[in-house]
PDB file of C-alpha atoms in Angstrom:
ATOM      1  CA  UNK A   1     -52.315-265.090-124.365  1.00  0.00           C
ATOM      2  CA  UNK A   2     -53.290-262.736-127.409  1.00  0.00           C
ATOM      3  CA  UNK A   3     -49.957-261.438-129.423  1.00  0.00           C
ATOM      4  CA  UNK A   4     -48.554-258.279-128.739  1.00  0.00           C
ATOM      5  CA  UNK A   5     -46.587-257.662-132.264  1.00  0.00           C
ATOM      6  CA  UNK A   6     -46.429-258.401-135.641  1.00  0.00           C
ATOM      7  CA  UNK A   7     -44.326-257.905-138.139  1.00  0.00           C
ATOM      8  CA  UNK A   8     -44.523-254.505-139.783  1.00  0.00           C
ATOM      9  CA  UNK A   9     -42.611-255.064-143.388  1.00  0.00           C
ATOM     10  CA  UNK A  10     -38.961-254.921-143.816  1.00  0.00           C
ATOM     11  CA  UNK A  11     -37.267-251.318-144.425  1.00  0.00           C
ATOM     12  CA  UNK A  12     -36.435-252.001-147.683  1.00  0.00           C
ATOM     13  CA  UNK A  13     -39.556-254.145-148.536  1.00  0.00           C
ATOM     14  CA  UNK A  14     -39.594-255.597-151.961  1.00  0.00           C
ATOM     15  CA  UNK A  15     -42.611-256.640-152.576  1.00  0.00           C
ATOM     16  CA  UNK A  16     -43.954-253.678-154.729  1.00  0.00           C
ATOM     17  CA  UNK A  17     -41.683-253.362-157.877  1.00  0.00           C
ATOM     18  CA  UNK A  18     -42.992-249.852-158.533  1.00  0.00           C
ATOM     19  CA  UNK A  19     -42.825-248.481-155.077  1.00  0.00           C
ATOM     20  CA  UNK A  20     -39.421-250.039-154.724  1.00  0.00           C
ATOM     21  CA  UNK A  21     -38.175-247.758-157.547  1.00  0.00           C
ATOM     22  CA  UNK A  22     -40.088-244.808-156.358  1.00  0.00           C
ATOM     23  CA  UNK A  23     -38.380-245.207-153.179  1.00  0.00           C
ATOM     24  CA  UNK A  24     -34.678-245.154-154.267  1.00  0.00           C
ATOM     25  CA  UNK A  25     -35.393-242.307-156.815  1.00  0.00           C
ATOM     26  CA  UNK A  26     -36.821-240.502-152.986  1.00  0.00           C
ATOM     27  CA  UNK A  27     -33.503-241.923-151.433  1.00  0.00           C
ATOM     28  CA  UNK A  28     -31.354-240.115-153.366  1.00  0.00           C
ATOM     29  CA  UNK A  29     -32.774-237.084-154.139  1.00  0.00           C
ATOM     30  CA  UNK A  30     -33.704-236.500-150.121  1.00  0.00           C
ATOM     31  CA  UNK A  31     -31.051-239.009-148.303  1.00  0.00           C
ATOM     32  CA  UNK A  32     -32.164-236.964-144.919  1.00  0.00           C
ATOM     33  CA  UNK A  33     -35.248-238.268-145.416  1.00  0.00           C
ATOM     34  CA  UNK A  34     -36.780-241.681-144.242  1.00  0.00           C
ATOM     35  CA  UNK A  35     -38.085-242.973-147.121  1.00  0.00           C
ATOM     36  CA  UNK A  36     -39.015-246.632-146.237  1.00  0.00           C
ATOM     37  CA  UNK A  37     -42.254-248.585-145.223  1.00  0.00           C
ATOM     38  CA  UNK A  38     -44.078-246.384-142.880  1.00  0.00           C
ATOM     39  CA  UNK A  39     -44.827-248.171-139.196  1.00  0.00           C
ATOM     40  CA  UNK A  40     -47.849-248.035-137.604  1.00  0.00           C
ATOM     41  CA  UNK A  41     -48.163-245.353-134.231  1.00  0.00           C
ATOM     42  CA  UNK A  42     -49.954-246.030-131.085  1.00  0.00           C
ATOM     43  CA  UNK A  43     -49.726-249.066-129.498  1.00  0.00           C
ATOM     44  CA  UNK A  44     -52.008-252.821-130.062  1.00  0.00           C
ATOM     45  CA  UNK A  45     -54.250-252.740-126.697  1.00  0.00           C
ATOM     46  CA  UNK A  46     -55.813-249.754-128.951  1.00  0.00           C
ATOM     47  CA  UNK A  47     -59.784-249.670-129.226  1.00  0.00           C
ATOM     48  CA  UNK A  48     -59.677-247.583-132.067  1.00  0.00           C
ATOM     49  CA  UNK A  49     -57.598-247.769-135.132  1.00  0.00           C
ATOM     50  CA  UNK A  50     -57.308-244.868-137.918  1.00  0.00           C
ATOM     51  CA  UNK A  51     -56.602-246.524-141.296  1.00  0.00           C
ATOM     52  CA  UNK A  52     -55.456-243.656-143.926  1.00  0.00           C
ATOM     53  CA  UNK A  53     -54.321-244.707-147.302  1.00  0.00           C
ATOM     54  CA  UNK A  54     -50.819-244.426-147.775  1.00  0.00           C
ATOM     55  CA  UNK A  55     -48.176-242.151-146.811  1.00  0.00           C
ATOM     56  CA  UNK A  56     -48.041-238.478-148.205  1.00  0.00           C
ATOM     57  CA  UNK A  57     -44.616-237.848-149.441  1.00  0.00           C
ATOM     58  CA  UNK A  58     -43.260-234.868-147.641  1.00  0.00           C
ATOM     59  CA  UNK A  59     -45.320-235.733-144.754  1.00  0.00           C
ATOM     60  CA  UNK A  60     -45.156-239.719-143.303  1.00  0.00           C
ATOM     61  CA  UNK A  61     -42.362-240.592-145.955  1.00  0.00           C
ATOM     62  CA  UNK A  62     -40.295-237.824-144.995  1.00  0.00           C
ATOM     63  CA  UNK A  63     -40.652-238.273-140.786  1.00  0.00           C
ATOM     64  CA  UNK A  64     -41.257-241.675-140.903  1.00  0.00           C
ATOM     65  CA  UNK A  65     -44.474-241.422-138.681  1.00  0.00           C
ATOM     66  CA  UNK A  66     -47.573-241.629-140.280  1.00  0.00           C
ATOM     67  CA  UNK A  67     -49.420-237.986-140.961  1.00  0.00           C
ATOM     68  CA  UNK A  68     -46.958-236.187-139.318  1.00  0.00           C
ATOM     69  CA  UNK A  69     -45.670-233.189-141.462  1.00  0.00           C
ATOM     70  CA  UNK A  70     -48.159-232.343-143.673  1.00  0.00           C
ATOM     71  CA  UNK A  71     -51.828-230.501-143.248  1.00  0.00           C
ATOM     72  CA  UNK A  72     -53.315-233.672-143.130  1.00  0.00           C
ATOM     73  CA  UNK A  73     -51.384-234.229-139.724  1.00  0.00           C
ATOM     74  CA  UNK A  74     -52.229-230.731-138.083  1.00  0.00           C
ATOM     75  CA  UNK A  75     -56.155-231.568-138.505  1.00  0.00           C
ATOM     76  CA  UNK A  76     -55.862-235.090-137.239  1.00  0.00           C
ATOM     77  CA  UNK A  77     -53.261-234.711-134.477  1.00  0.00           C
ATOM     78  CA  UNK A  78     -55.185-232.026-133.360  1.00  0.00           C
ATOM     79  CA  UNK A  79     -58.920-233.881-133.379  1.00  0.00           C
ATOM     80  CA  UNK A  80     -57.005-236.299-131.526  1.00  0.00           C
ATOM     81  CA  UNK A  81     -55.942-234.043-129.029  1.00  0.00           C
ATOM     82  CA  UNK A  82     -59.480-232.451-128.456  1.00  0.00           C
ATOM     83  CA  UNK A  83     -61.268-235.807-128.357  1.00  0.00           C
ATOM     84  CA  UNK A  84     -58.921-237.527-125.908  1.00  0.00           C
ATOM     85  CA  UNK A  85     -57.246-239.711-127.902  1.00  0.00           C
ATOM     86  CA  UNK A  86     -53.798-238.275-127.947  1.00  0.00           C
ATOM     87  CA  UNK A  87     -51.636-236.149-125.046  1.00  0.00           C
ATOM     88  CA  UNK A  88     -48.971-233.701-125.338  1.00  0.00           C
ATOM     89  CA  UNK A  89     -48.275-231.372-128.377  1.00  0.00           C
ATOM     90  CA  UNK A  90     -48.175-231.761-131.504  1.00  0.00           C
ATOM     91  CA  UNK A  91     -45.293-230.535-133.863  1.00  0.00           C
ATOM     92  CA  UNK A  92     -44.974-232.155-136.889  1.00  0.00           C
ATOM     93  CA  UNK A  93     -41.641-234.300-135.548  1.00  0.00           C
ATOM     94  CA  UNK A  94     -41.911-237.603-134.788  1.00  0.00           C
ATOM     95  CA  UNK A  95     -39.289-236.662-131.721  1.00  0.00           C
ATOM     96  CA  UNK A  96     -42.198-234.297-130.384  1.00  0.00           C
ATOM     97  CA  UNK A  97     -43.263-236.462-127.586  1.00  0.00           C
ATOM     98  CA  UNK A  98     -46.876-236.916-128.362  1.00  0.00           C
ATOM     99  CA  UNK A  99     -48.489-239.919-127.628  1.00  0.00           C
ATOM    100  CA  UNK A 100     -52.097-241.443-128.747  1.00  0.00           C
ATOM    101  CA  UNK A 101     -54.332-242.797-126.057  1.00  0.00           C
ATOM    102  CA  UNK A 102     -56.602-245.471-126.729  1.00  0.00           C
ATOM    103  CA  UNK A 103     -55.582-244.823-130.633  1.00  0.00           C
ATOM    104  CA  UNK A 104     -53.330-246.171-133.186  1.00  0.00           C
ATOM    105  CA  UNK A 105     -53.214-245.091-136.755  1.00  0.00           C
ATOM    106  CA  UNK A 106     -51.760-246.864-139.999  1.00  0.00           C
ATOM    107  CA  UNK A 107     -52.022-247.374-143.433  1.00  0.00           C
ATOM    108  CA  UNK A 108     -53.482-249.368-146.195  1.00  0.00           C
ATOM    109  CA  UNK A 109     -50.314-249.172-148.122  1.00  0.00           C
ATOM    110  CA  UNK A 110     -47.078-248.245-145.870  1.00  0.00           C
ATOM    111  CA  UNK A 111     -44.817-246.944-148.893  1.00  0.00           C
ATOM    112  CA  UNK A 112     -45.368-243.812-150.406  1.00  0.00           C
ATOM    113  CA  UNK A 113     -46.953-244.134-154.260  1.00  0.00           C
ATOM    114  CA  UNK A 114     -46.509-242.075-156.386  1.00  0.00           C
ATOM    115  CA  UNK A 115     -49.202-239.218-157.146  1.00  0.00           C
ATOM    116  CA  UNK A 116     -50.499-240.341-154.034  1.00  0.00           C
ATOM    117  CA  UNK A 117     -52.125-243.664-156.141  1.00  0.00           C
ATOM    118  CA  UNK A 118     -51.387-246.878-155.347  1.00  0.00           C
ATOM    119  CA  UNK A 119     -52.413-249.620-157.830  1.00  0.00           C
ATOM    120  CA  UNK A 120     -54.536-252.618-157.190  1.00  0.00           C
ATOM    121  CA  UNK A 121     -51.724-254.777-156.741  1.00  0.00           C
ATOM    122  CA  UNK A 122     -49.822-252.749-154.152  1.00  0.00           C
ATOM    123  CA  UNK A 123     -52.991-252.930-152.004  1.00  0.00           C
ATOM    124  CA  UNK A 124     -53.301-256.673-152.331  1.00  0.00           C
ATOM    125  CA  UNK A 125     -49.240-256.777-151.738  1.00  0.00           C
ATOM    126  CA  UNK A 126     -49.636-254.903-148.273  1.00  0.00           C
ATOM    127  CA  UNK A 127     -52.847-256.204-147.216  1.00  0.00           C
ATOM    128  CA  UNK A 128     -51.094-259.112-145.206  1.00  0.00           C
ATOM    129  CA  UNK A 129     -49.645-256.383-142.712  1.00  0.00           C
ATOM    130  CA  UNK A 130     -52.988-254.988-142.066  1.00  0.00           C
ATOM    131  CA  UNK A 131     -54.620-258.493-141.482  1.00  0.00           C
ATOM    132  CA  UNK A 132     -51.785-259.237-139.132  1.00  0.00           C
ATOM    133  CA  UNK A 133     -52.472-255.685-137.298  1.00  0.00           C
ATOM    134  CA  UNK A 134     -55.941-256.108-136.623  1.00  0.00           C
ATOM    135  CA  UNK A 135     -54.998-259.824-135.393  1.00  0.00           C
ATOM    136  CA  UNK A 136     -53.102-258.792-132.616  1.00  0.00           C
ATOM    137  CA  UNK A 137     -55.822-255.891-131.870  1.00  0.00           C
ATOM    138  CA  UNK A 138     -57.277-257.798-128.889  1.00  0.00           C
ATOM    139  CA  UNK A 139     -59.407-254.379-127.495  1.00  0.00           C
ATOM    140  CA  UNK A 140     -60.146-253.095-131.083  1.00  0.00           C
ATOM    141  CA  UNK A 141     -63.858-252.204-131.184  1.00  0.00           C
ATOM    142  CA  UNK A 142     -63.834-249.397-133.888  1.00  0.00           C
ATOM    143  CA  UNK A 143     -62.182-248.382-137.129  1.00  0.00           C
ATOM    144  CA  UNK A 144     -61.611-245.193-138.893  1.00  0.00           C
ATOM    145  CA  UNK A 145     -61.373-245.180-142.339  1.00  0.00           C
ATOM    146  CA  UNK A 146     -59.862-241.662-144.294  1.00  0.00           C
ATOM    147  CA  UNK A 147     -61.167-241.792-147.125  1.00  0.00           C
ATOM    148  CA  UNK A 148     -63.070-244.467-149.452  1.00  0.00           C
ATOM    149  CA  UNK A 149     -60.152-246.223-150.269  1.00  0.00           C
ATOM    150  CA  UNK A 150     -59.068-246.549-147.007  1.00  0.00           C
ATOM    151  CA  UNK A 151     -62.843-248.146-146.234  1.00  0.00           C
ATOM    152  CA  UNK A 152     -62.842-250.479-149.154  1.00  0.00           C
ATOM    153  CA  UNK A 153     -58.925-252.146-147.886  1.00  0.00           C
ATOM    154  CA  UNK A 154     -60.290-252.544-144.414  1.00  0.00           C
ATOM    155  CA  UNK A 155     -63.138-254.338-145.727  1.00  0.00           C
ATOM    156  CA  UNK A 156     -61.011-256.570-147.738  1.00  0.00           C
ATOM    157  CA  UNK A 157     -58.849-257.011-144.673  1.00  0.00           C
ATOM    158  CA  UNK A 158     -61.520-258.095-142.353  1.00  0.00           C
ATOM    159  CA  UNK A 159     -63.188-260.514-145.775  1.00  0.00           C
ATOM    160  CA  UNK A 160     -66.098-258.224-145.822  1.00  0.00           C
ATOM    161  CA  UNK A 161     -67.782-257.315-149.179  1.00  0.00           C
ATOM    162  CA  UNK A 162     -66.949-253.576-149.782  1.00  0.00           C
ATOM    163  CA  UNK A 163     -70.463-253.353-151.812  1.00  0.00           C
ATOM    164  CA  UNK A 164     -74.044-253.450-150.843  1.00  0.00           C
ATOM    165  CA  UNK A 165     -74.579-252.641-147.354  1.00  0.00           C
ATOM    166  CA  UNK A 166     -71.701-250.756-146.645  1.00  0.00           C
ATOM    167  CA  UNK A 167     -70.960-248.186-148.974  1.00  0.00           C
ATOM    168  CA  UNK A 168     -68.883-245.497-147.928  1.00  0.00           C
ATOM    169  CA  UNK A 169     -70.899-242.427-146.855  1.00  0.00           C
ATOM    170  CA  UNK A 170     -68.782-239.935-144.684  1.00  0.00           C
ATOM    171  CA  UNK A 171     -70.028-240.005-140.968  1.00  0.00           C
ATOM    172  CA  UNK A 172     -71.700-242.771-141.009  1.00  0.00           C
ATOM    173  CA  UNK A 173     -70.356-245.870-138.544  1.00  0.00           C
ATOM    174  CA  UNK A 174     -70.938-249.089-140.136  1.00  0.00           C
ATOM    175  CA  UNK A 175     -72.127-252.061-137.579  1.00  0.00           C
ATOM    176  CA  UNK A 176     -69.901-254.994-139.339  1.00  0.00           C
ATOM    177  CA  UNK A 177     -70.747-259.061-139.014  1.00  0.00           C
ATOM    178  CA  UNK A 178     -66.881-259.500-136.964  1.00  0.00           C
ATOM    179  CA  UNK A 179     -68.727-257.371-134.153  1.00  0.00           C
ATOM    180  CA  UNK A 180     -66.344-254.186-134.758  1.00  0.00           C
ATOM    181  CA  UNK A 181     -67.443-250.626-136.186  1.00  0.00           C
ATOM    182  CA  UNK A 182     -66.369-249.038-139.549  1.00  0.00           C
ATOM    183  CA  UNK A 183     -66.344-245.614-139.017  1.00  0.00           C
ATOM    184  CA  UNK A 184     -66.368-242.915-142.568  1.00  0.00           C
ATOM    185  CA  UNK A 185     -64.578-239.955-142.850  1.00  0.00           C
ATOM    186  CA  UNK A 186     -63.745-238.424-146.316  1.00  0.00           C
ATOM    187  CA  UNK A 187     -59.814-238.043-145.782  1.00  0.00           C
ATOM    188  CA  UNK A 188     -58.336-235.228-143.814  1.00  0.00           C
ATOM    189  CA  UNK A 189     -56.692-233.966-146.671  1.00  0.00           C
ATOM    190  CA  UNK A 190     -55.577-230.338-147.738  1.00  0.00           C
ATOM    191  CA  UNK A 191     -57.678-230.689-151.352  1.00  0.00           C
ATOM    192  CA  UNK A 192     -60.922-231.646-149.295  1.00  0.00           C
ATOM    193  CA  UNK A 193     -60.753-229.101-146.578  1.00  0.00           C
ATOM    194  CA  UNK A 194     -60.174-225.809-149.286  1.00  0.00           C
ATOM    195  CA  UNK A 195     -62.571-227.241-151.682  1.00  0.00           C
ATOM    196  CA  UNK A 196     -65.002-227.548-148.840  1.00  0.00           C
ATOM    197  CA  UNK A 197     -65.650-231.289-148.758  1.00  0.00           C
ATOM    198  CA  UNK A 198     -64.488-231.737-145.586  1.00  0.00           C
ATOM    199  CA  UNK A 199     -64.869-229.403-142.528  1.00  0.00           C
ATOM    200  CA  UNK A 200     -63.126-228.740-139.574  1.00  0.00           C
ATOM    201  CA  UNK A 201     -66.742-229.078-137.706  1.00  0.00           C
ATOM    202  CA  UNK A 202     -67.171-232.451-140.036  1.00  0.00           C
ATOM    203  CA  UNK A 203     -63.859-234.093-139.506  1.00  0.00           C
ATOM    204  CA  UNK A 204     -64.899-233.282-135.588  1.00  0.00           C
ATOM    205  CA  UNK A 205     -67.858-234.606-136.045  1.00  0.00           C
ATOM    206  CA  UNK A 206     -66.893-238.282-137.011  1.00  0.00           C
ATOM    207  CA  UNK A 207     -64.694-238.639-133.816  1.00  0.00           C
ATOM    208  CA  UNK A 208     -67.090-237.760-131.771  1.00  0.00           C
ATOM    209  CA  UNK A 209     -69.547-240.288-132.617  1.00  0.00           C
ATOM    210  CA  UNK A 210     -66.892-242.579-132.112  1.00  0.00           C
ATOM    211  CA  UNK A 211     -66.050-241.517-128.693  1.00  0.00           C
ATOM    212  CA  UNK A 212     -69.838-241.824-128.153  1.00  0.00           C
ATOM    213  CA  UNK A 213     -69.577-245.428-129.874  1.00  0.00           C
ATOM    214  CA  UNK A 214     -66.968-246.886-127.631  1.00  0.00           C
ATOM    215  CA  UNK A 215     -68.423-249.382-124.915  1.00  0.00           C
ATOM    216  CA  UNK A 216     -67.180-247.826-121.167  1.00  0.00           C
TER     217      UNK A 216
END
């Protein structure tokens, strides 16, 4: 019988130094606030998982649920909604009652970094929880990476080369040698969508050929 858990890591994870201390700095100033190692949402049995980088600070850090309270939430909560893969409504609270369908979403790094940057070494630090994730994905078929950093962990995570034959090219859904598909989208983020990078109809666009992808 596959697993049905793992272990996300412990609230007050210590195994990035520099997160750690970016953390209690966040704990103080904003005690209301969650501040801790972001869990995964949506449940394992998933077919598709949506792998962003790392939490945004007054968004996932702050509710505790990943891309929920920040612009980068409202555009993929509510592509999720339209393409099936989330019910009920969407309101930036964890305690909203929305659910995902067929969906989970999580990050490469679960702490917050700060500027938004983690260094190589937090990625290697909090690769183990991804590896473990995808483990106990027995349904998984297809992966959504925000954003080229986002593509090059999940690579890592799965032991395939980032380079040569699949670079990250937004849209594009990369056939990979484990038998799932890497899916591109530049991240969801409110810098890309005002500077024009990334459309409503493009973000759209990328979840629909995943629907389309998705055997049954």
């Amino acid at each position: 019988m596959a697993a049905t858990r793992f272990d996300e890591p412990a609230h007050d994870c210590p195994l990035c130094p520099r997160l750690v201390s970016f953390r209690r700095e966040l704990q103080s100033q904003y005690p209301d606030w969650s501040n801790a190692p972001v869990r995964s949402f949506g449940t394992l049995d998933a077919r598709v998982l949506i792998v962003g980088l790392a939490p945004g600070m007054r968004g996932a850090n702050r509710t505790g649920r990943p891309f929920t309270g920040d612009y980068a939430g409202d555009l993929l909560y509510s592509t999720l909604l339209q393409f099936g893969f989330a019910q009920g409504t969407y309101r930036a609270d964890p305690n909203d009652g929305l659910h995902l369908v067929d969906c989970r979403i999580a990050n490469a790094v679960r702490c917050l970094p700060p500027e938004n940057k983690p260094i190589p070494a937090e990625f290697t630090n909090c690769r183990p929880f991804l590896q473990a994730e995808l483990a106990v994905m027995p349904r998984l078929e297809v992966i959504i990476a925000l954003g080229k950093g986002a593509h090059d962990q999940v690579l890592r995570a799965l032991t395939v080369r980032p380079a040569g034959s699949y670079p990250f090219v937004h849209g594009r859904l990369h056939g990979l040698p484990t038998g799932l598909t890497l899916a591109d989208s530049y991240h969801c983020s409110r810098y890309n969508t005002n500077t024009g990078r990334l459309t409503t109809e493009m973000f759209h666009a990328v979840f629909g050929a995943v629907r389309g992808a998705l055997k049954g």
